[in-house]
mmCIF file of C-alpha atoms in Angstrom:
data_model
loop_
_atom_site.group_PDB
_atom_site.id
_atom_site.type_symbol
_atom_site.label_atom_id
_atom_site.label_comp_id
_atom_site.label_asym_id
_atom_site.label_seq_id
_atom_site.Cartn_x
_atom_site.Cartn_y
_atom_site.Cartn_z
ATOM 1 C CA MET A 1 85.942 112.719 83.878
ATOM 2 C CA PRO A 2 88.622 114.221 86.151
ATOM 3 C CA VAL A 3 90.678 112.056 88.483
ATOM 4 C CA GLY A 4 92.342 112.818 91.801
ATOM 5 C CA THR A 5 95.964 113.896 92.172
ATOM 6 C CA ALA A 6 98.444 112.200 94.484
ATOM 7 C CA PHE A 7 97.029 114.305 97.336
ATOM 8 C CA HIS A 8 93.333 113.770 96.614
ATOM 9 C CA GLN A 9 92.651 111.569 99.635
ATOM 10 C CA ARG A 10 93.904 114.391 101.855
ATOM 11 C CA THR A 11 92.483 117.397 100.015
ATOM 12 C CA LEU A 12 89.041 115.776 99.712
ATOM 13 C CA ALA A 13 88.869 115.283 103.470
ATOM 14 C CA LEU A 14 89.821 118.937 104.032
ATOM 15 C CA CYS A 15 87.525 120.409 101.373
ATOM 16 C CA GLU A 16 84.450 121.415 103.406
ATOM 17 C CA SER A 17 82.912 123.339 100.508
ATOM 18 C CA LEU A 18 83.212 120.525 97.941
ATOM 19 C CA ASN A 19 84.123 123.354 95.562
ATOM 20 C CA TYR A 20 86.188 121.672 92.878
ATOM 21 C CA LYS A 21 87.495 122.739 89.498
ATOM 22 C CA GLU A 22 89.029 120.768 86.634
ATOM 23 C CA TRP A 23 92.696 121.335 85.855
ATOM 24 C CA SER A 24 94.332 119.276 83.100
ATOM 25 C CA GLY A 25 92.081 116.311 83.788
ATOM 26 C CA TYR A 26 92.454 116.409 87.584
ATOM 27 C CA TYR A 27 90.158 117.459 90.398
ATOM 28 C CA THR A 28 91.586 120.554 92.015
ATOM 29 C CA VAL A 29 90.109 122.464 94.930
ATOM 30 C CA GLY A 30 88.538 125.852 94.208
ATOM 31 C CA SER A 31 88.272 126.759 97.882
ATOM 32 C CA TYR A 32 88.425 124.527 100.936
ATOM 33 C CA GLU A 33 86.001 126.611 102.995
ATOM 34 C CA MET A 34 82.766 128.159 101.777
ATOM 35 C CA THR A 35 84.705 131.355 101.124
ATOM 36 C CA HIS A 36 88.364 131.749 100.212
ATOM 37 C CA GLU A 37 89.368 134.553 102.592
ATOM 38 C CA HIS A 38 91.344 132.419 105.063
ATOM 39 C CA GLU A 39 93.217 130.773 102.196
ATOM 40 C CA TYR A 40 94.136 134.085 100.598
ATOM 41 C CA ASN A 41 95.218 135.494 103.977
ATOM 42 C CA ALA A 42 97.443 132.459 104.469
ATOM 43 C CA ILE A 43 99.237 133.246 101.197
ATOM 44 C CA ARG A 44 99.920 136.811 102.272
ATOM 45 C CA ASN A 45 100.307 136.450 106.053
ATOM 46 C CA SER A 46 101.390 132.916 107.010
ATOM 47 C CA SER A 47 101.730 129.709 104.940
ATOM 48 C CA ALA A 48 99.463 128.262 102.276
ATOM 49 C CA LEU A 49 99.789 124.748 100.842
ATOM 50 C CA ILE A 50 98.597 124.387 97.243
ATOM 51 C CA ASP A 51 98.421 121.210 95.155
ATOM 52 C CA ILE A 52 100.034 122.004 91.793
ATOM 53 C CA SER A 53 100.421 118.398 90.633
ATOM 54 C CA PRO A 54 98.197 118.882 87.535
ATOM 55 C CA LEU A 55 101.024 120.794 85.828
ATOM 56 C CA TYR A 56 102.414 118.913 82.844
ATOM 57 C CA LYS A 57 105.959 117.820 83.681
ATOM 58 C CA TYR A 58 108.664 116.502 81.359
ATOM 59 C CA ARG A 59 112.158 115.159 81.964
ATOM 60 C CA VAL A 60 114.643 115.908 79.186
ATOM 61 C CA THR A 61 117.947 114.033 79.232
ATOM 62 C CA GLY A 62 120.752 112.964 76.903
ATOM 63 C CA PRO A 63 123.829 114.492 75.255
ATOM 64 C CA ASP A 64 121.696 116.897 73.201
ATOM 65 C CA ALA A 65 119.214 117.822 75.951
ATOM 66 C CA GLY A 66 120.491 121.398 76.110
ATOM 67 C CA LYS A 67 120.315 121.734 72.334
ATOM 68 C CA LEU A 68 116.660 120.721 72.318
ATOM 69 C CA VAL A 69 115.752 123.144 75.087
ATOM 70 C CA ASN A 70 117.581 125.968 73.327
ATOM 71 C CA ARG A 71 115.932 125.113 70.018
ATOM 72 C CA VAL A 72 112.475 125.495 71.573
ATOM 73 C CA ILE A 73 112.585 128.287 74.174
ATOM 74 C CA THR A 74 113.305 131.978 73.633
ATOM 75 C CA ARG A 75 115.888 132.190 76.463
ATOM 76 C CA ASP A 76 119.467 130.887 76.420
ATOM 77 C CA ILE A 77 119.686 127.708 78.492
ATOM 78 C CA ASN A 78 123.497 127.815 78.263
ATOM 79 C CA LYS A 79 123.426 130.694 80.753
ATOM 80 C CA VAL A 80 121.547 128.582 83.301
ATOM 81 C CA ALA A 81 123.539 126.780 86.005
ATOM 82 C CA VAL A 82 122.796 123.379 87.482
ATOM 83 C CA ASN A 83 120.162 123.734 90.253
ATOM 84 C CA GLN A 84 118.825 126.934 88.728
ATOM 85 C CA VAL A 85 115.242 127.476 87.539
ATOM 86 C CA ILE A 86 114.119 129.794 84.758
ATOM 87 C CA TYR A 87 110.721 131.012 83.652
ATOM 88 C CA CYS A 88 110.402 130.902 79.880
ATOM 89 C CA CYS A 89 108.060 130.734 76.913
ATOM 90 C CA TRP A 90 108.163 128.962 73.576
ATOM 91 C CA CYS A 91 106.790 130.048 70.236
ATOM 92 C CA ASP A 92 105.631 128.768 66.869
ATOM 93 C CA PRO A 93 107.596 129.676 63.705
ATOM 94 C CA GLU A 94 105.600 132.918 63.402
ATOM 95 C CA GLY A 95 106.823 134.073 66.814
ATOM 96 C CA HIS A 96 103.497 133.581 68.603
ATOM 97 C CA VAL A 97 103.538 132.088 72.084
ATOM 98 C CA ILE A 98 102.498 128.454 72.390
ATOM 99 C CA ASP A 99 102.931 128.170 76.155
ATOM 100 C CA ASP A 100 104.937 129.369 79.134
ATOM 101 C CA GLY A 101 106.422 127.459 82.058
ATOM 102 C CA THR A 102 109.537 126.749 84.067
ATOM 103 C CA ILE A 103 112.667 124.735 83.360
ATOM 104 C CA THR A 104 114.846 123.398 86.156
ATOM 105 C CA ARG A 105 118.378 122.358 85.299
ATOM 106 C CA LEU A 106 118.947 119.328 87.520
ATOM 107 C CA GLY A 107 122.209 118.202 85.916
ATOM 108 C CA GLU A 108 124.571 118.939 83.056
ATOM 109 C CA ASN A 109 122.210 117.171 80.646
ATOM 110 C CA GLU A 110 119.032 116.859 82.704
ATOM 111 C CA TYR A 111 116.075 119.237 82.789
ATOM 112 C CA ARG A 112 112.610 119.210 84.356
ATOM 113 C CA TRP A 113 110.207 121.200 82.202
ATOM 114 C CA THR A 114 106.718 122.299 83.295
ATOM 115 C CA ALA A 115 103.936 123.391 80.972
ATOM 116 C CA ALA A 116 100.283 124.376 81.205
ATOM 117 C CA ASP A 117 99.298 122.425 78.083
ATOM 118 C CA PRO A 118 100.404 119.016 76.757
ATOM 119 C CA SER A 119 103.737 119.596 75.020
ATOM 120 C CA LEU A 120 105.250 116.165 74.412
ATOM 121 C CA ARG A 121 104.432 116.124 70.693
ATOM 122 C CA TRP A 122 105.843 119.630 70.118
ATOM 123 C CA PHE A 123 109.041 118.844 71.989
ATOM 124 C CA GLY A 124 109.370 115.580 70.058
ATOM 125 C CA GLN A 125 108.923 117.297 66.704
ATOM 126 C CA ASN A 126 111.760 119.673 67.542
ATOM 127 C CA ALA A 127 114.002 116.852 68.767
ATOM 128 C CA LEU A 128 114.487 115.330 65.316
ATOM 129 C CA GLY A 129 118.153 114.596 64.689
ATOM 130 C CA LEU A 130 119.124 115.069 68.329
ATOM 131 C CA ASP A 131 120.381 112.511 70.828
ATOM 132 C CA VAL A 132 117.832 113.260 73.514
ATOM 133 C CA ARG A 133 115.147 111.538 75.555
ATOM 134 C CA ILE A 134 111.863 113.265 76.481
ATOM 135 C CA GLU A 135 109.856 111.557 79.197
ATOM 136 C CA ASP A 136 106.379 112.601 80.320
ATOM 137 C CA ILE A 137 106.626 112.448 84.119
ATOM 138 C CA SER A 138 103.333 114.242 84.805
ATOM 139 C CA GLU A 139 101.909 111.207 86.619
ATOM 140 C CA LYS A 140 105.188 110.277 88.309
ATOM 141 C CA VAL A 141 106.083 113.569 89.991
ATOM 142 C CA ALA A 142 103.727 115.325 92.412
ATOM 143 C CA ALA A 143 104.181 118.917 93.494
ATOM 144 C CA LEU A 144 103.086 121.255 96.279
ATOM 145 C CA ALA A 145 103.436 125.015 96.442
ATOM 146 C CA LEU A 146 104.184 126.272 99.940
ATOM 147 C CA GLN A 147 103.687 130.028 99.811
ATOM 148 C CA GLY A 148 103.663 132.850 102.331
ATOM 149 C CA PRO A 149 105.790 134.791 104.837
ATOM 150 C CA THR A 150 106.267 131.850 107.241
ATOM 151 C CA SER A 151 106.982 129.272 104.521
ATOM 152 C CA ALA A 152 110.777 129.413 104.920
ATOM 153 C CA LYS A 153 110.624 128.834 108.674
ATOM 154 C CA LEU A 154 108.186 125.965 108.193
ATOM 155 C CA LEU A 155 110.377 124.291 105.591
ATOM 156 C CA ASN A 156 113.428 124.761 107.769
ATOM 157 C CA ALA A 157 111.598 122.930 110.541
ATOM 158 C CA VAL A 158 110.519 119.929 108.456
ATOM 159 C CA ALA A 159 113.043 119.538 105.636
ATOM 160 C CA LYS A 160 116.487 118.066 105.783
ATOM 161 C CA ALA A 161 117.815 120.604 103.301
ATOM 162 C CA ASP A 162 119.663 123.909 103.459
ATOM 163 C CA ILE A 163 116.816 126.408 103.117
ATOM 164 C CA SER A 164 118.687 129.378 104.592
ATOM 165 C CA LYS A 165 120.955 129.760 101.565
ATOM 166 C CA LEU A 166 118.397 128.969 98.891
ATOM 167 C CA LYS A 167 118.207 131.915 96.519
ATOM 168 C CA TYR A 168 115.288 133.000 94.365
ATOM 169 C CA PHE A 169 114.780 130.607 91.416
ATOM 170 C CA ARG A 170 117.277 128.066 92.760
ATOM 171 C CA VAL A 171 116.791 124.434 93.854
ATOM 172 C CA ALA A 172 117.864 122.520 96.944
ATOM 173 C CA HIS A 173 117.720 118.765 97.388
ATOM 174 C CA GLY A 174 116.840 116.939 100.588
ATOM 175 C CA THR A 175 114.142 114.950 102.339
ATOM 176 C CA ILE A 176 110.826 115.580 104.079
ATOM 177 C CA ALA A 177 109.428 112.762 106.211
ATOM 178 C CA GLY A 178 112.115 110.533 104.723
ATOM 179 C CA VAL A 179 110.952 111.236 101.152
ATOM 180 C CA ALA A 180 113.461 112.621 98.647
ATOM 181 C CA VAL A 181 112.365 116.057 97.472
ATOM 182 C CA ASP A 182 113.517 118.920 95.288
ATOM 183 C CA ILE A 183 112.694 122.303 96.813
ATOM 184 C CA SER A 184 112.665 125.275 94.443
ATOM 185 C CA ARG A 185 112.254 128.859 95.573
ATOM 186 C CA THR A 186 109.529 129.543 93.053
ATOM 187 C CA GLY A 187 105.773 130.076 92.975
ATOM 188 C CA TYR A 188 102.759 131.714 91.388
ATOM 189 C CA THR A 189 101.778 134.113 94.174
ATOM 190 C CA GLY A 190 104.409 136.858 93.975
ATOM 191 C CA ASP A 191 105.330 136.234 97.610
ATOM 192 C CA LEU A 192 108.003 134.376 99.537
ATOM 193 C CA GLY A 193 107.400 130.773 98.616
ATOM 194 C CA TYR A 194 108.638 127.396 97.520
ATOM 195 C CA GLU A 195 107.578 124.484 95.353
ATOM 196 C CA VAL A 196 108.261 120.957 96.557
ATOM 197 C CA TRP A 197 108.682 118.174 93.979
ATOM 198 C CA MET A 198 108.504 114.498 94.940
ATOM 199 C CA ASN A 199 107.711 110.992 93.765
ATOM 200 C CA TRP A 200 103.966 110.584 93.197
ATOM 201 C CA ALA A 201 103.752 107.393 95.266
ATOM 202 C CA ASP A 202 105.267 109.033 98.380
ATOM 203 C CA ALA A 203 103.494 112.367 98.095
ATOM 204 C CA VAL A 204 100.993 111.918 100.943
ATOM 205 C CA LYS A 205 103.829 111.532 103.469
ATOM 206 C CA VAL A 206 105.156 114.962 102.518
ATOM 207 C CA PHE A 207 101.699 116.537 102.647
ATOM 208 C CA ASP A 208 101.034 115.107 106.110
ATOM 209 C CA GLU A 209 104.382 116.285 107.456
ATOM 210 C CA LEU A 210 103.898 119.826 106.196
ATOM 211 C CA MET A 211 100.344 120.050 107.524
ATOM 212 C CA SER A 212 101.103 118.578 110.962
ATOM 213 C CA LYS A 213 104.345 120.481 111.550
ATOM 214 C CA GLY A 214 102.878 123.607 109.941
ATOM 215 C CA ILE A 215 100.314 124.293 112.678
ATOM 216 C CA PRO A 216 102.624 126.666 114.633
ATOM 217 C CA PHE A 217 103.221 128.516 111.367
ATOM 218 C CA ASP A 218 99.450 128.912 110.750
ATOM 219 C CA ILE A 219 99.400 126.738 107.645
ATOM 220 C CA HIS A 220 96.223 126.449 105.584
ATOM 221 C CA PRO A 221 95.510 124.424 102.446
ATOM 222 C CA ALA A 222 94.601 126.857 99.679
ATOM 223 C CA GLY A 223 92.712 126.464 96.427
ATOM 224 C CA MET A 224 92.562 128.056 93.005
ATOM 225 C CA VAL A 225 90.225 130.922 93.941
ATOM 226 C CA ALA A 226 92.711 132.428 96.394
ATOM 227 C CA LEU A 227 95.612 131.666 94.067
ATOM 228 C CA ASP A 228 93.920 133.527 91.214
ATOM 229 C CA ILE A 229 93.707 136.730 93.260
ATOM 230 C CA ALA A 230 97.316 136.424 94.382
ATOM 231 C CA ARG A 231 98.697 135.845 90.887
ATOM 232 C CA ILE A 232 96.863 138.933 89.534
ATOM 233 C CA GLU A 233 98.341 141.043 92.347
ATOM 234 C CA ALA A 234 101.722 139.646 91.296
ATOM 235 C CA GLY A 235 101.106 140.564 87.640
ATOM 236 C CA LEU A 236 101.404 136.932 86.517
ATOM 237 C CA ILE A 237 99.637 135.847 83.354
ATOM 238 C CA LEU A 238 97.429 132.792 82.835
ATOM 239 C CA ILE A 239 97.164 130.900 79.556
ATOM 240 C CA GLU A 240 93.714 130.954 77.895
ATOM 241 C CA VAL A 241 92.834 133.952 80.073
ATOM 242 C CA ASP A 242 95.442 136.675 79.574
ATOM 243 C CA TYR A 243 96.616 135.187 76.295
ATOM 244 C CA THR A 244 95.644 132.359 73.982
ATOM 245 C CA SER A 245 98.048 129.627 72.960
ATOM 246 C CA SER A 246 98.772 130.012 69.254
ATOM 247 C CA LYS A 247 97.836 126.351 68.859
ATOM 248 C CA ARG A 248 94.310 127.145 70.044
ATOM 249 C CA ALA A 249 93.864 130.576 68.462
ATOM 250 C CA LEU A 250 91.087 130.795 65.890
ATOM 251 C CA ILE A 251 92.042 134.191 64.441
ATOM 252 C CA ASP A 252 95.232 136.269 64.271
ATOM 253 C CA GLU A 253 93.917 138.655 66.947
ATOM 254 C CA GLN A 254 94.091 135.790 69.450
ATOM 255 C CA LYS A 255 97.799 135.175 68.824
ATOM 256 C CA TYR A 256 100.401 136.951 70.952
ATOM 257 C CA THR A 257 104.139 137.429 70.704
ATOM 258 C CA PRO A 258 106.158 137.354 73.955
ATOM 259 C CA GLY A 259 106.458 141.142 74.004
ATOM 260 C CA GLU A 260 102.691 141.518 73.820
ATOM 261 C CA ILE A 261 102.143 139.609 77.062
ATOM 262 C CA GLY A 262 104.952 141.075 79.111
ATOM 263 C CA LEU A 263 107.526 138.397 78.279
ATOM 264 C CA GLY A 264 109.722 140.433 75.954
ATOM 265 C CA LYS A 265 112.624 140.274 78.439
ATOM 266 C CA LEU A 266 112.588 136.501 78.052
ATOM 267 C CA VAL A 267 113.582 136.703 74.384
ATOM 268 C CA ASP A 268 117.306 136.467 73.621
ATOM 269 C CA LEU A 269 117.813 137.233 69.930
ATOM 270 C CA LYS A 270 121.598 136.948 70.355
ATOM 271 C CA LYS A 271 121.588 133.241 71.162
ATOM 272 C CA GLU A 272 121.634 130.381 68.641
ATOM 273 C CA ASN A 273 118.613 129.923 66.424
ATOM 274 C CA PHE A 274 115.299 128.960 68.024
ATOM 275 C CA VAL A 275 111.756 128.450 66.795
ATOM 276 C CA GLY A 276 110.233 131.865 66.054
ATOM 277 C CA ARG A 277 113.502 133.814 66.148
ATOM 278 C CA VAL A 278 113.239 135.226 62.613
ATOM 279 C CA ALA A 279 109.695 136.495 63.201
ATOM 280 C CA LEU A 280 110.586 138.062 66.551
ATOM 281 C CA ALA A 281 113.635 139.776 65.052
ATOM 282 C CA GLN A 282 111.391 141.263 62.371
ATOM 283 C CA GLU A 283 108.965 142.473 65.055
ATOM 284 C CA GLU A 284 111.822 144.252 66.808
ATOM 285 C CA LYS A 285 112.921 145.933 63.568
ATOM 286 C CA LYS A 286 109.382 147.224 63.083
ATOM 287 C CA GLY A 287 109.460 148.995 66.426
ATOM 288 C CA GLY A 288 108.350 146.292 68.803
ATOM 289 C CA PRO A 289 105.112 144.514 69.664
ATOM 290 C CA ALA A 290 101.803 146.021 68.612
ATOM 291 C CA ARG A 291 100.201 145.415 72.018
ATOM 292 C CA SER A 292 101.353 145.588 75.623
ATOM 293 C CA LEU A 293 100.395 143.931 78.884
ATOM 294 C CA VAL A 294 99.612 146.627 81.446
ATOM 295 C CA GLY A 295 98.324 146.909 84.979
ATOM 296 C CA LEU A 296 95.165 148.928 85.569
ATOM 297 C CA GLU A 297 94.073 150.499 88.833
ATOM 298 C CA ILE A 298 90.351 151.191 88.667
ATOM 299 C CA ASN A 299 89.064 154.470 90.095
ATOM 300 C CA TRP A 300 87.071 153.244 93.083
ATOM 301 C CA SER A 301 85.330 156.582 93.635
ATOM 302 C CA GLU A 302 83.768 156.258 90.185
ATOM 303 C CA VAL A 303 82.659 152.708 90.943
ATOM 304 C CA GLU A 304 80.987 153.875 94.163
ATOM 305 C CA ALA A 305 79.318 156.762 92.326
ATOM 306 C CA LEU A 306 77.762 154.467 89.720
ATOM 307 C CA TYR A 307 76.204 152.296 92.409
ATOM 308 C CA GLU A 308 75.203 155.248 94.575
ATOM 309 C CA LYS A 309 73.303 156.647 91.602
ATOM 310 C CA ILE A 310 70.985 153.637 91.638
ATOM 311 C CA GLY A 311 70.809 153.480 95.425
ATOM 312 C CA MET A 312 73.114 150.515 96.003
ATOM 313 C CA ALA A 313 76.378 149.809 97.746
ATOM 314 C CA PRO A 314 79.187 148.683 95.393
ATOM 315 C CA GLN A 315 78.600 145.090 94.290
ATOM 316 C CA VAL A 316 82.059 143.892 93.323
ATOM 317 C CA PRO A 317 82.693 140.124 93.433
ATOM 318 C CA GLY A 318 85.164 138.909 96.036
ATOM 319 C CA THR A 319 86.649 136.478 93.553
ATOM 320 C CA ALA A 320 88.718 137.252 90.479
ATOM 321 C CA SER A 321 87.033 137.647 87.099
ATOM 322 C CA ARG A 322 88.436 135.982 83.984
ATOM 323 C CA VAL A 323 85.862 137.585 81.692
ATOM 324 C CA ALA A 324 87.460 139.980 79.210
ATOM 325 C CA VAL A 325 85.932 143.480 79.069
ATOM 326 C CA PRO A 326 86.672 146.377 76.695
ATOM 327 C CA VAL A 327 89.151 149.127 77.531
ATOM 328 C CA TYR A 328 88.782 152.547 75.858
ATOM 329 C CA ARG A 329 90.801 155.674 75.207
ATOM 330 C CA GLY A 330 88.916 158.760 74.135
ATOM 331 C CA GLY A 331 85.822 156.693 73.405
ATOM 332 C CA ARG A 332 87.682 154.271 71.104
ATOM 333 C CA GLN A 333 88.423 150.706 72.155
ATOM 334 C CA VAL A 334 92.175 150.147 72.473
ATOM 335 C CA GLY A 335 92.234 146.769 74.196
ATOM 336 C CA LYS A 336 90.677 144.571 76.845
ATOM 337 C CA ALA A 337 91.046 143.799 80.524
ATOM 338 C CA THR A 338 91.544 140.044 80.842
ATOM 339 C CA SER A 339 91.835 139.423 84.624
ATOM 340 C CA THR A 340 90.166 141.657 87.218
ATOM 341 C CA THR A 341 90.017 141.433 91.015
ATOM 342 C CA TRP A 342 89.593 143.346 94.224
ATOM 343 C CA SER A 343 92.951 143.196 95.999
ATOM 344 C CA PRO A 344 92.430 142.554 99.734
ATOM 345 C CA THR A 345 96.044 143.534 100.447
ATOM 346 C CA LEU A 346 96.185 146.700 98.368
ATOM 347 C CA LYS A 347 92.532 147.656 98.993
ATOM 348 C CA ARG A 348 92.120 148.460 95.321
ATOM 349 C CA MET A 349 90.352 147.084 92.283
ATOM 350 C CA ILE A 350 93.005 146.033 89.765
ATOM 351 C CA ALA A 351 93.195 144.373 86.367
ATOM 352 C CA LEU A 352 95.624 142.969 83.837
ATOM 353 C CA ALA A 353 94.933 144.308 80.373
ATOM 354 C CA SER A 354 96.145 144.002 76.797
ATOM 355 C CA VAL A 355 96.159 147.398 75.081
ATOM 356 C CA SER A 356 97.648 148.944 71.952
ATOM 357 C CA ARG A 357 101.271 150.072 72.199
ATOM 358 C CA GLU A 358 100.257 153.700 71.713
ATOM 359 C CA SER A 359 97.948 153.553 74.740
ATOM 360 C CA ALA A 360 100.246 151.687 77.134
ATOM 361 C CA ALA A 361 102.233 154.491 78.813
ATOM 362 C CA VAL A 362 102.418 154.200 82.600
ATOM 363 C CA GLY A 363 100.443 157.020 84.191
ATOM 364 C CA SER A 364 97.918 157.256 81.360
ATOM 365 C CA THR A 365 94.235 157.047 82.199
ATOM 366 C CA LEU A 366 91.958 154.795 80.158
ATOM 367 C CA SER A 367 88.340 153.736 80.635
ATOM 368 C CA MET A 368 87.246 150.197 81.438
ATOM 369 C CA GLU A 369 83.795 148.755 80.971
ATOM 370 C CA LEU A 370 81.911 147.904 84.163
ATOM 371 C CA THR A 371 78.441 146.394 84.211
ATOM 372 C CA VAL A 372 76.149 147.839 86.879
ATOM 373 C CA GLU A 373 72.786 146.096 87.232
ATOM 374 C CA ALA A 374 72.970 144.843 83.629
ATOM 375 C CA ALA A 375 73.771 148.346 82.340
ATOM 376 C CA ARG A 376 77.135 148.874 80.641
ATOM 377 C CA LYS A 377 79.100 151.754 82.129
ATOM 378 C CA THR A 378 82.745 152.833 82.107
ATOM 379 C CA VAL A 379 85.094 153.863 84.902
ATOM 380 C CA ALA A 380 88.523 155.449 84.793
ATOM 381 C CA ALA A 381 91.465 153.036 84.970
ATOM 382 C CA LYS A 382 95.010 154.309 85.436
ATOM 383 C CA ILE A 383 97.954 152.392 84.001
ATOM 384 C CA VAL A 384 100.361 151.521 86.820
ATOM 385 C CA PRO A 385 103.624 149.543 86.887
ATOM 386 C CA LEU A 386 103.524 145.765 87.241
ATOM 387 C CA PRO A 387 103.548 143.898 89.497
ATOM 388 C CA PHE A 388 100.938 145.521 91.707
ATOM 389 C CA PHE A 389 102.328 143.683 94.754
ATOM 390 C CA ASN A 390 106.045 142.946 95.086
ATOM 391 C CA PRO A 391 107.249 142.447 98.681
ATOM 392 C CA LEU A 392 110.963 142.454 99.432
ATOM 393 C CA ARG A 393 110.651 139.066 101.148
ATOM 394 C CA LYS A 394 109.940 137.394 97.808
ATOM 395 C CA THR A 395 113.587 137.546 96.738
ATOM 396 C CA ALA A 396 115.467 138.626 99.880
ATOM 397 C CA ALA A 397 117.651 136.336 101.956
ATOM 398 C CA VAL A 398 115.381 134.514 104.386
ATOM 399 C CA SER A 399 115.550 134.969 108.134
ATOM 400 C CA LEU A 400 115.032 131.682 109.962
#
């Protein structure tokens, strides 16, 4: 049975819909109101506060901390400065992705590592022979994502920290409501945003300060339904939806290399040896990954025509779909769309898809299955560059 996060006493009181989901053994809000529109609009137009405490979090310290991190991930941690964050993935010996997450370098030999799945055993197995300590701090550190165009101004108003100079994927240290916090310019929405990390026991104080002082900045608590739409617009993948962890895969088709899920740029074959390096080097010699992650823009005129034919207005769900559907080229299936949504900002129906390398050229037109009144149809879907939504404010210097 799920349990509440550090913020549960506050989020429960705010959750009018009682729409909850389970995330890593915790109750997490699906949407606070009966519909998610205000929460999504907060992400894109003001400030949204999202409880991300269910993330698995690990603290890696000791003389060989860097060696362990480099042994596991595909990127080179030696290139990462103190108070810098990186997004990374880690693989099994066959080069298939186990998980993806972020690593924050908090000191010369101190790292905070986030993961979607439990990873303590895997990290421990790879730490043999190293002078390193791995601590599961998942229940000691709480976290909030503050995302949206007014998030920087709000943080500047409540935090005793230098927000104005905080660059993308960097960390600042300070206090909010007297509580020590780490503030990273990171997030899962593809917008200007921050993640605030704090001691679990003091978390409510930070939540209350952000919510009370956030009223002039039009702050709204936001749940997973709105976040799912935003992350698809941002072209961000989700484990067990857009790819399957190799530890959970039942067949080879369910296993993905980094290049097959859009993470090929996160693989540094020139660095010291890491788990999966040999297999990934062989993949590169063979011409690259067999599949590609692509963005699809569905032809809305064709969607309207299918519904018009049966005398109905288009019936497209307002929430994102995580149900995989076939994608075709010339009548032959070449992949599947894994995450699909109507984008309120772009006013388009979009999808993330995994397709064969030969069918992945930007500008190509494929066909995607669409069910209309229980009848399987197809509509044209054009391959477009990812991310679908990429505002300048996400990485630009903030104006306070």
